[in-house]
Short mmCIF file of C-alpha atoms and ligand atoms in Angstrom, two decimals:
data_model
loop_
_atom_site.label_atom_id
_atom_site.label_comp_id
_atom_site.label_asym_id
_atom_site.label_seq_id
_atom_site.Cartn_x
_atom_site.Cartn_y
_atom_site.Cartn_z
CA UNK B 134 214.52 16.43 190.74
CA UNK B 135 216.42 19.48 190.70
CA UNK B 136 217.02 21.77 188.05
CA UNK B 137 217.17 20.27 184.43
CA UNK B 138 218.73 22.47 181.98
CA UNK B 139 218.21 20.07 178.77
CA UNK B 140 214.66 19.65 179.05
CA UNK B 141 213.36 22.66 179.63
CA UNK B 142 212.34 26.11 177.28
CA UNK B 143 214.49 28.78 177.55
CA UNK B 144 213.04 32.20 176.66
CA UNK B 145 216.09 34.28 175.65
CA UNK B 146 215.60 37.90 175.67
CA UNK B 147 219.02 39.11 175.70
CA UNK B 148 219.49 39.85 171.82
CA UNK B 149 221.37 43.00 173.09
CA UNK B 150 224.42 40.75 174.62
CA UNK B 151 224.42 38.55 171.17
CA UNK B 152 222.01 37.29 168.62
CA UNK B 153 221.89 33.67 167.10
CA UNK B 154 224.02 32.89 163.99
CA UNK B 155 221.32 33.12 161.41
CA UNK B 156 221.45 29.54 159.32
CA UNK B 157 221.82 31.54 155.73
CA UNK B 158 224.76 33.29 156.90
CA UNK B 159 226.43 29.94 158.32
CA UNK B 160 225.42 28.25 155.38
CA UNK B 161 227.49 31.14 153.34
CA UNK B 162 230.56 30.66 155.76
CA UNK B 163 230.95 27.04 155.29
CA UNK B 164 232.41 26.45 152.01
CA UNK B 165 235.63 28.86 153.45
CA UNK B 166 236.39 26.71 156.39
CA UNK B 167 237.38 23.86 154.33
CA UNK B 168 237.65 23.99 149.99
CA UNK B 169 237.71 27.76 150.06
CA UNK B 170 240.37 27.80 152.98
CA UNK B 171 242.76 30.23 150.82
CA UNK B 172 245.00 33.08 152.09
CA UNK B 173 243.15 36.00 150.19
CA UNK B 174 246.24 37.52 150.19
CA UNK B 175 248.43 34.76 148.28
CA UNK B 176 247.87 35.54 144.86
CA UNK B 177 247.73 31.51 143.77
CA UNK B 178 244.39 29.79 142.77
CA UNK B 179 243.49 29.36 146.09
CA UNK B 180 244.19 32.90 147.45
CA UNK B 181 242.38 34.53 144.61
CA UNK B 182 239.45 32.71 145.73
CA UNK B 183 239.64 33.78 149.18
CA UNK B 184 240.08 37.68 147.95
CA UNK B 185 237.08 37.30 145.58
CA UNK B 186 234.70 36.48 148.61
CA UNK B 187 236.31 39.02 150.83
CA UNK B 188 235.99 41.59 147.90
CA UNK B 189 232.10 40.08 147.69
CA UNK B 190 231.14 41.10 151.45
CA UNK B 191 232.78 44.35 151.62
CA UNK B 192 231.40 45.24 148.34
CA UNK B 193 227.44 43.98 150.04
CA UNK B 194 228.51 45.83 152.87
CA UNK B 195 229.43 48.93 151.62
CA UNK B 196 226.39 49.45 149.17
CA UNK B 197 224.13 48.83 152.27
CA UNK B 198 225.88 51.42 154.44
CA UNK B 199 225.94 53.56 151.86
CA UNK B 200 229.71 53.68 151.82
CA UNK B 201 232.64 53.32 148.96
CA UNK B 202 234.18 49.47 149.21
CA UNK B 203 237.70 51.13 150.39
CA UNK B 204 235.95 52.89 153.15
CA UNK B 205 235.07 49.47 154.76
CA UNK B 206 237.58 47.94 156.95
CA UNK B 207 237.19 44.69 158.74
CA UNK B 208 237.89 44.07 162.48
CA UNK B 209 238.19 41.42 164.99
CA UNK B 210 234.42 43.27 166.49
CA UNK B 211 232.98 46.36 167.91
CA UNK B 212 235.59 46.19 170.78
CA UNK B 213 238.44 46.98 168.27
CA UNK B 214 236.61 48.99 165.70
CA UNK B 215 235.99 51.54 169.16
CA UNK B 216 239.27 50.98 170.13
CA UNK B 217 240.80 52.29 166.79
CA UNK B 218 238.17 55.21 166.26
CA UNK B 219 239.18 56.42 169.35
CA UNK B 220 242.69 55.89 169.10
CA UNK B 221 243.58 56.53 165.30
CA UNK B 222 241.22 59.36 165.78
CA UNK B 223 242.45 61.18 168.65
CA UNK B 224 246.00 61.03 167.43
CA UNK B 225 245.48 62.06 164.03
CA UNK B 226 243.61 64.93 165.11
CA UNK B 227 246.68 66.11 167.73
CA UNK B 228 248.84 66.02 165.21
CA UNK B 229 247.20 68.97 163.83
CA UNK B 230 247.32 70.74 167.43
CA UNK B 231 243.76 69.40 168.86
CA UNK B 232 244.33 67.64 171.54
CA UNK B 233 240.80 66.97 173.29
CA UNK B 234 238.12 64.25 172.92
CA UNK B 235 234.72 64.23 173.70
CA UNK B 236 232.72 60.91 174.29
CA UNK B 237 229.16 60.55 175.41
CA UNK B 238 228.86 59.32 179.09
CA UNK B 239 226.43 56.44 178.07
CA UNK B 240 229.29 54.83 175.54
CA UNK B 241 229.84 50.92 175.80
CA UNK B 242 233.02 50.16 177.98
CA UNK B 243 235.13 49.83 174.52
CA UNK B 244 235.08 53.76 173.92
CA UNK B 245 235.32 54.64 177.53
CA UNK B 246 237.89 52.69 178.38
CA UNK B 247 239.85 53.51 175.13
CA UNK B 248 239.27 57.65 176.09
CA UNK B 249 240.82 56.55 179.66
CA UNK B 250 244.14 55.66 177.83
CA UNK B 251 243.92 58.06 175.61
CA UNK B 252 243.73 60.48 178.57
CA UNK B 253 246.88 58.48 181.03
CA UNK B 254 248.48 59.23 177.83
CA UNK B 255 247.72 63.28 177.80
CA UNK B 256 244.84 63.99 176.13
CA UNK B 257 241.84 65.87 177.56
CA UNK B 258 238.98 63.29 177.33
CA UNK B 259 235.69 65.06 178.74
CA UNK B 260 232.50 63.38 179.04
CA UNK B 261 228.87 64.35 177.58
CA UNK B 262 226.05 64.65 179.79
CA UNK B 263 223.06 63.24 178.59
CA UNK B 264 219.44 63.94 179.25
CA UNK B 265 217.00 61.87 182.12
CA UNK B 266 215.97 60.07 178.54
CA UNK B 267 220.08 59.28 178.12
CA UNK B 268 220.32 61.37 174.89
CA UNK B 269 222.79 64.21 173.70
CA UNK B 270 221.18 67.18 173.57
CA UNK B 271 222.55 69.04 169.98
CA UNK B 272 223.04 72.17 173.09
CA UNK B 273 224.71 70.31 175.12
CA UNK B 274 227.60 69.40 172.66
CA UNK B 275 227.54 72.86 171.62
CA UNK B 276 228.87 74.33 174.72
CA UNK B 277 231.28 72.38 175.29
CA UNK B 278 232.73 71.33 171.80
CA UNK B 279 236.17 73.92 171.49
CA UNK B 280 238.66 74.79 168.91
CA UNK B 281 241.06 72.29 170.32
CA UNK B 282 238.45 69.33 170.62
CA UNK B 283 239.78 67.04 167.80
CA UNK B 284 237.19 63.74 168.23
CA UNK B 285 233.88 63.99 169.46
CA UNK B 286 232.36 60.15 170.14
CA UNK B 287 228.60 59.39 170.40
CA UNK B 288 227.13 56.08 169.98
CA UNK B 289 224.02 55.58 167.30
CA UNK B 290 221.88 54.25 169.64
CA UNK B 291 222.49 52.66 173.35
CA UNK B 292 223.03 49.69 174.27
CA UNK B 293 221.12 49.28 177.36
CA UNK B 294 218.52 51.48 177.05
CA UNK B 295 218.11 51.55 173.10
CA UNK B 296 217.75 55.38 172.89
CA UNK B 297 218.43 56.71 169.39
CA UNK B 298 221.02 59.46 169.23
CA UNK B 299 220.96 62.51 167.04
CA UNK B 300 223.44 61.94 165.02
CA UNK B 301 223.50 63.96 162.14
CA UNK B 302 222.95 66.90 164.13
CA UNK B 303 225.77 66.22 166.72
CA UNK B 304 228.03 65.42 163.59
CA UNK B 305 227.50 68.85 162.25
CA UNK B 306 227.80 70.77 165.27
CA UNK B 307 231.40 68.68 165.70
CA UNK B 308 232.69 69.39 162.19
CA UNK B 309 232.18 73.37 162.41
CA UNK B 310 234.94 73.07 165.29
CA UNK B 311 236.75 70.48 162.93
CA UNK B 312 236.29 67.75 164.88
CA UNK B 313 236.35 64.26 163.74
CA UNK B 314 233.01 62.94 164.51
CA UNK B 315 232.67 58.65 165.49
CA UNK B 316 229.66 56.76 166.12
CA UNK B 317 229.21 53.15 167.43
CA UNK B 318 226.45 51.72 165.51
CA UNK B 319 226.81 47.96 166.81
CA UNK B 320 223.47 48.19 168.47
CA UNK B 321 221.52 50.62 166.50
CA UNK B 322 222.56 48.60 163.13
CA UNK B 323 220.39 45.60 164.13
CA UNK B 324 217.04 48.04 163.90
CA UNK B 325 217.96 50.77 162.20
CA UNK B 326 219.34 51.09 158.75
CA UNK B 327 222.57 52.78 158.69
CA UNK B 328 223.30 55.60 155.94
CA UNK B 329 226.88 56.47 156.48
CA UNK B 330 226.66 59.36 153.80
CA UNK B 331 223.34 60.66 155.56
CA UNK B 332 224.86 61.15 158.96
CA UNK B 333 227.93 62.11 157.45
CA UNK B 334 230.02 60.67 160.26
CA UNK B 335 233.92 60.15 159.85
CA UNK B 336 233.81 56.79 161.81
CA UNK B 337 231.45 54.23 162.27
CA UNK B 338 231.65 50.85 163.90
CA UNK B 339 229.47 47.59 163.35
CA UNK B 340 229.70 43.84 164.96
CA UNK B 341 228.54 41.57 163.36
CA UNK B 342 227.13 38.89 166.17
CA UNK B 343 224.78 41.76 166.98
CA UNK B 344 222.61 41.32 163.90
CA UNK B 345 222.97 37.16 163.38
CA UNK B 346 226.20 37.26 162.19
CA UNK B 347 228.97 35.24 163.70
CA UNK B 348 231.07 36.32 166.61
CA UNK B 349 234.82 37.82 166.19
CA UNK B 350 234.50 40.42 163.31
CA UNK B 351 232.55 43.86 162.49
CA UNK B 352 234.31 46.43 160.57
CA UNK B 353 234.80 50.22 160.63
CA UNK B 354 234.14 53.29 158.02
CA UNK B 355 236.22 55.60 157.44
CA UNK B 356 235.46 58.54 155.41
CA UNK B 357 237.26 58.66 152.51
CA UNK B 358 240.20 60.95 153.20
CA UNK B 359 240.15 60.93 156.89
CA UNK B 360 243.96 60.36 157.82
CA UNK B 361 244.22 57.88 160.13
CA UNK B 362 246.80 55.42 161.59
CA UNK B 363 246.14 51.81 162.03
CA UNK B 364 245.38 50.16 165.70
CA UNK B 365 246.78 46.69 165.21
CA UNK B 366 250.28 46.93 163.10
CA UNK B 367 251.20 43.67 161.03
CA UNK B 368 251.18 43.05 157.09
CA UNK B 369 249.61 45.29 154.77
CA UNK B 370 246.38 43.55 154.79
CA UNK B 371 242.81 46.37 154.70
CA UNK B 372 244.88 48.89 152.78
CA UNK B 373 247.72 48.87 155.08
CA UNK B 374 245.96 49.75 157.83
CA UNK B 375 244.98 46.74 159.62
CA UNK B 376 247.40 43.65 160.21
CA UNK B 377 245.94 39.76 160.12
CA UNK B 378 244.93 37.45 157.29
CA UNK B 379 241.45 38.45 157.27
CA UNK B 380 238.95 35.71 158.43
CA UNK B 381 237.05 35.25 155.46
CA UNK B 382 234.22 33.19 156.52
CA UNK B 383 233.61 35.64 159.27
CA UNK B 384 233.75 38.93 156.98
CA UNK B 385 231.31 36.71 154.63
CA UNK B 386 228.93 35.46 157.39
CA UNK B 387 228.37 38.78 158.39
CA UNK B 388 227.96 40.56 154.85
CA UNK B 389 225.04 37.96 154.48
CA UNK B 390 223.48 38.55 158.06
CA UNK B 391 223.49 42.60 157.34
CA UNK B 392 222.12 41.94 154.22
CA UNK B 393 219.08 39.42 155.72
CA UNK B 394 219.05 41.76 158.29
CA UNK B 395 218.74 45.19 156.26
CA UNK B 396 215.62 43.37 153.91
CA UNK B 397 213.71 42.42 157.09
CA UNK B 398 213.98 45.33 159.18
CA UNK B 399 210.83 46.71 158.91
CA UNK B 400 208.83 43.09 159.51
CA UNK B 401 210.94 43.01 162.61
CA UNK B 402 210.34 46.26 164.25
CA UNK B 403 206.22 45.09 163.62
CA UNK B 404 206.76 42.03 165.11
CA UNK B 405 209.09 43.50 168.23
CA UNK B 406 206.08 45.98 168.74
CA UNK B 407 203.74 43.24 169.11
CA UNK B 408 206.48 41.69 171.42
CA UNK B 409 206.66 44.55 173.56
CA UNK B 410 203.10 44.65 174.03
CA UNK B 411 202.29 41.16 174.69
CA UNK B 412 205.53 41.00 177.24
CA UNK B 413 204.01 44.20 179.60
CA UNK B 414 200.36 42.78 179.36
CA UNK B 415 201.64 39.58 181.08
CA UNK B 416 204.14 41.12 183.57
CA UNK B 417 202.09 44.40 184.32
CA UNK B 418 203.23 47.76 185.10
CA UNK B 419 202.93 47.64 189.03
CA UNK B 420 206.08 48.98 190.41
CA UNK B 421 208.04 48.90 187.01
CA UNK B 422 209.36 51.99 185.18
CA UNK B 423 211.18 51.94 181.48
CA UNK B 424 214.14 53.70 181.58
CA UNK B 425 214.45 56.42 178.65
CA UNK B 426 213.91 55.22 175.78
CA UNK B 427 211.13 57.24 174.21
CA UNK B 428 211.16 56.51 170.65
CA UNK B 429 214.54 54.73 170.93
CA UNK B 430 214.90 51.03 169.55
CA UNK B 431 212.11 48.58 170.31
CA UNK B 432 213.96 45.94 170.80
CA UNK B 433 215.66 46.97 173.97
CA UNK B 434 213.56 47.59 177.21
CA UNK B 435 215.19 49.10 180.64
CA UNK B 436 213.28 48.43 183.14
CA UNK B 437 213.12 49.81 186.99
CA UNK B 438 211.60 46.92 188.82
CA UNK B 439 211.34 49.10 192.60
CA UNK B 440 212.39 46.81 195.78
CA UNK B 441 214.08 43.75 194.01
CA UNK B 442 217.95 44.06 193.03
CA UNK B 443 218.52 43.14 189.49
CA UNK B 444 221.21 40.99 190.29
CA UNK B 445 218.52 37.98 191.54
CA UNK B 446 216.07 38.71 189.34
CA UNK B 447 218.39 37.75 186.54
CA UNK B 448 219.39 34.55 188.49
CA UNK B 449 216.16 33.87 189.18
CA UNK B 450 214.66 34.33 185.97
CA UNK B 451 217.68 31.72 184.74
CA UNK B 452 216.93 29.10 187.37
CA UNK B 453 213.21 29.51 185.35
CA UNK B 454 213.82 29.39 181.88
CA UNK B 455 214.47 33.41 180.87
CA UNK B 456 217.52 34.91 179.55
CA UNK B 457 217.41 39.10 180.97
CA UNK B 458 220.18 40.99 181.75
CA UNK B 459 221.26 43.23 184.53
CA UNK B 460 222.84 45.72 181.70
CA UNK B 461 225.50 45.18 179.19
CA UNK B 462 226.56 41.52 179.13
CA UNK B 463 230.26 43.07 180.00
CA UNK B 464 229.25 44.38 183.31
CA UNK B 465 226.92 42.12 184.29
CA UNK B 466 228.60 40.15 186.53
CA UNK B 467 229.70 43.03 188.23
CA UNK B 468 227.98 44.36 190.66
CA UNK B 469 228.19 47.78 189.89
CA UNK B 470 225.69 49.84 188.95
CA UNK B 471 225.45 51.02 184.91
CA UNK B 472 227.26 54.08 184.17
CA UNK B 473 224.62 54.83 181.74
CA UNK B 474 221.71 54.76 184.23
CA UNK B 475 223.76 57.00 186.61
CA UNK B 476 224.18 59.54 183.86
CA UNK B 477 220.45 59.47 183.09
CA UNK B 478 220.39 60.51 186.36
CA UNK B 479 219.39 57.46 188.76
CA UNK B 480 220.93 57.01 191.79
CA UNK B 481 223.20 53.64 192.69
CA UNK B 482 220.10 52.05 194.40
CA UNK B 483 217.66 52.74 191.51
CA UNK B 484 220.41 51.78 188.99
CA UNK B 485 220.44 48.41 190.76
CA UNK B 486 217.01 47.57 190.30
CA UNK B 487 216.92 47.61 186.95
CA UNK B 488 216.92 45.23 184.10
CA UNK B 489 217.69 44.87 180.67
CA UNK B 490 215.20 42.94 178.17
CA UNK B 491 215.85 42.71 174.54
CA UNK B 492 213.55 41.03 172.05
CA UNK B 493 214.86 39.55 168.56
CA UNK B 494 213.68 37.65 165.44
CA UNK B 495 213.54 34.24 167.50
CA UNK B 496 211.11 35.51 170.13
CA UNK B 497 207.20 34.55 169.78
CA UNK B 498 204.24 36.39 171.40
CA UNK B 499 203.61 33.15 173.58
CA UNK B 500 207.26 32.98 174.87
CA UNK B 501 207.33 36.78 175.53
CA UNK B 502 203.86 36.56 177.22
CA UNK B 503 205.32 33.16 179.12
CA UNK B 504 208.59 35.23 180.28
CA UNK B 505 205.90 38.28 181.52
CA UNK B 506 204.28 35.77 183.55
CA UNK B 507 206.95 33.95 185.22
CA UNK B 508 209.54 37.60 185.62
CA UNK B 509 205.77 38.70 187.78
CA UNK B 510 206.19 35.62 189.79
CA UNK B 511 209.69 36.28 190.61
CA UNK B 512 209.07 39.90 191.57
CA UNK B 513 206.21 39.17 193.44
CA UNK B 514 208.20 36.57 195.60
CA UNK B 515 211.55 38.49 195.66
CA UNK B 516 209.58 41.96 196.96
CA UNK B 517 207.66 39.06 199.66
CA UNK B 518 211.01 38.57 201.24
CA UNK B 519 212.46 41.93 201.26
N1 LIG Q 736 229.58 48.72 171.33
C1 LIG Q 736 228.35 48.43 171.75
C2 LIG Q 736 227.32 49.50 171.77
C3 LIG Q 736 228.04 47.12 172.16
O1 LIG Q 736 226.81 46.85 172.61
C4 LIG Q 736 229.05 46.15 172.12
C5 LIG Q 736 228.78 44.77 172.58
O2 LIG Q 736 228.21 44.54 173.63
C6 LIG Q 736 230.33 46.50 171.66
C7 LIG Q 736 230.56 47.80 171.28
C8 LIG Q 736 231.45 45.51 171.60
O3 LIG Q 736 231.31 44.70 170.45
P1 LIG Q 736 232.06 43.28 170.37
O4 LIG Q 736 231.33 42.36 171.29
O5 LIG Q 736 231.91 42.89 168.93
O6 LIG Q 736 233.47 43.49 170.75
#
């Protein structure tokens, strides 16, 4: 009998790629695919209806970002939220004769590849170096942040390698050049709770299928006075600034799952300790080094597994029940190796031995320990045939 994919346990330890809807948050979006199906922009019975629950999840949202309501503004996911940092930030900021951007080298593909068209189009767009443990050093920005840099662009926390970013501190340095300062948050906000005023960021993007909210929609802050154009042009829906009748069981279903999220944050960084630990005492240490991530987010291990190429370890681990990744879910079909390991400082061949585990609310000691066990068998065998 050859592989059956119905009757056997999968382990999934990818909660970096996505997380599972959690069944609160669906059970908040129902009602507004059918009876509550109103245009919360038509100003009828129905449409009114829609608004009020729109109005009720960026309201939830904002108080647990520490934000104002109008500084919320819902997007179609982290993708665009980047996209229009970037973009509405860059231009904004060359209108008043700054005309260079600065983005960490460890940012997902969304900010990157917005900077590249931001740069075909004739900006300066300069990348940050980062530290072997793939963070910004506050000295780093320093020296290169200049009177004409206009947007400076470091995520909260990384995606495949979970280090924490200082924040605050880089957003200082930025604003005594008067730079606009964005962070991507879409990983960090699943761990870590997210003070917008405390950071005191201009931008800041969220997704919500990263913390058990549905897929399709996050949002962006933006400071309150920050002048800055829209991305997608339409009808005057988010202030005027973004076009499209806003999905409204989305932008509910993910209010709800950063709220559930927010109140059990602290339970879950316990439990992914315990994870953590009961994962390496079943797959030992022998040939295997973690990537950075010294203090970063628990949930997200990068691991250098020496002699085996991450690319069939992953399809190996599948064919046996476990869900890893060879880096961000993006690239990993690619072959390439991560742009964020290379700036950390590994070279291609290291970069392609390593693998990306992430642990989330669903995920028991046994499975972990279970995934440990069988990822040892698979390295064991793979290094055999090398
Ligand atoms: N930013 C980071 C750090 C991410 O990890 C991701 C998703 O992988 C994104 C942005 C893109 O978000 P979305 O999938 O909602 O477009």
């Amino acid at each position: 009998m050859g592989y059956n994919n119905v009757v056997m346990k999968r382990i999934y330890l990818d909660h970096a790629a996505t997380t599972p809807l959690h069944s609160q948050a669906l059970q908040k979006m129902l009602p507004y695919f059918q009876e509550g199906y109103g245009n919360p922009d038509s100003p009828h019975f129905e449409g009114r209806k829609g608004m009020a629950a729109v109005d009720f999840a960026r309201d939830l949202l904002a108080e647990k970002l520490n934000a104002k309501p109008s500084e919320i503004y819902f997007t179609s996911g982290g993708t665009e939220a980047d996209n229009w940092a970037l973009r509405g930030g860059a231009y904004a900021m060359r209108a008043q004769g700054k005309n260079r951007v600065l983005i960490s080298s460890i940012e997902h593909h969304a900010v990157i590849a917005a900077g590249e068209r931001l740069r075909a189009e004739g900006f300066i767009v300069d990348y940050i170096p980062v530290n072997r443990q793939g963070i910004v050093e506050e000295e780093t920005l320093e020296k290169m942040l200049d009177k004409d840099t206009g947007l400076v662009a470091v995520m909260t926390a990384n995606n495949e390698t979970g280090a924490i970013q200082p924040i605050a501190a880089l957003c200082k340095r930025a604003h005594e050049y008067g730079a606009l300062f964005f962070t991507d948050a879409v990983q960090a906000a699943a761990h870590l709770s997210i003070d917008t005023k405390a950071l005191g960021v201009d931008m800041l993007a969220i997704s919500a299928h990263k913390f058990y909210g549905p897929k399709g929609v996050g949002a962006l802050y933006i400071k309150a006075g920050t002048k800055m154009q829209g991305l997608i042009v339409g009808g005057e829906q988010e202030r005027g600034l973004r076009g499209g009748t806003t999905a409204v069981p989305l932008v509910v279903g993910m209010a709800e799952a950063f709220s559930l999220n927010e109140g059990g944050k602290s339970a879950l960084k316990e439990k992914i300790a315990g994870l953590r630990a009961a994962f390496f005492a079943a797959l030992g240490r022998e040939g295997i080094t973690v990537n950075g991530n010294e203090g970063g987010l628990e949930g997200i291990l990068n691991l250098r597994v020496e002699g085996v190429p991450n690319v069939d370890l992953v399809y190996a681990a599948d064919l046996e029940g476990v869900s890893v990744s060879a880096g961000a879910a993006c690239a990993s079909n690619s072959v390439k190796p991560s742009h964020v390991l290379l700036a950390m400082g590994l070279s291609e061949e290291e970069a392609k031995e390593c693998v990306r585990i992430s642990f989330g609310e669903g995920n028991e000691e046994a499975d972990v320990a279970a995934a440990g066990k069988i990822l040892r068998g698979i390295i064991d065998r793979l290094r055999k045939k090398i």
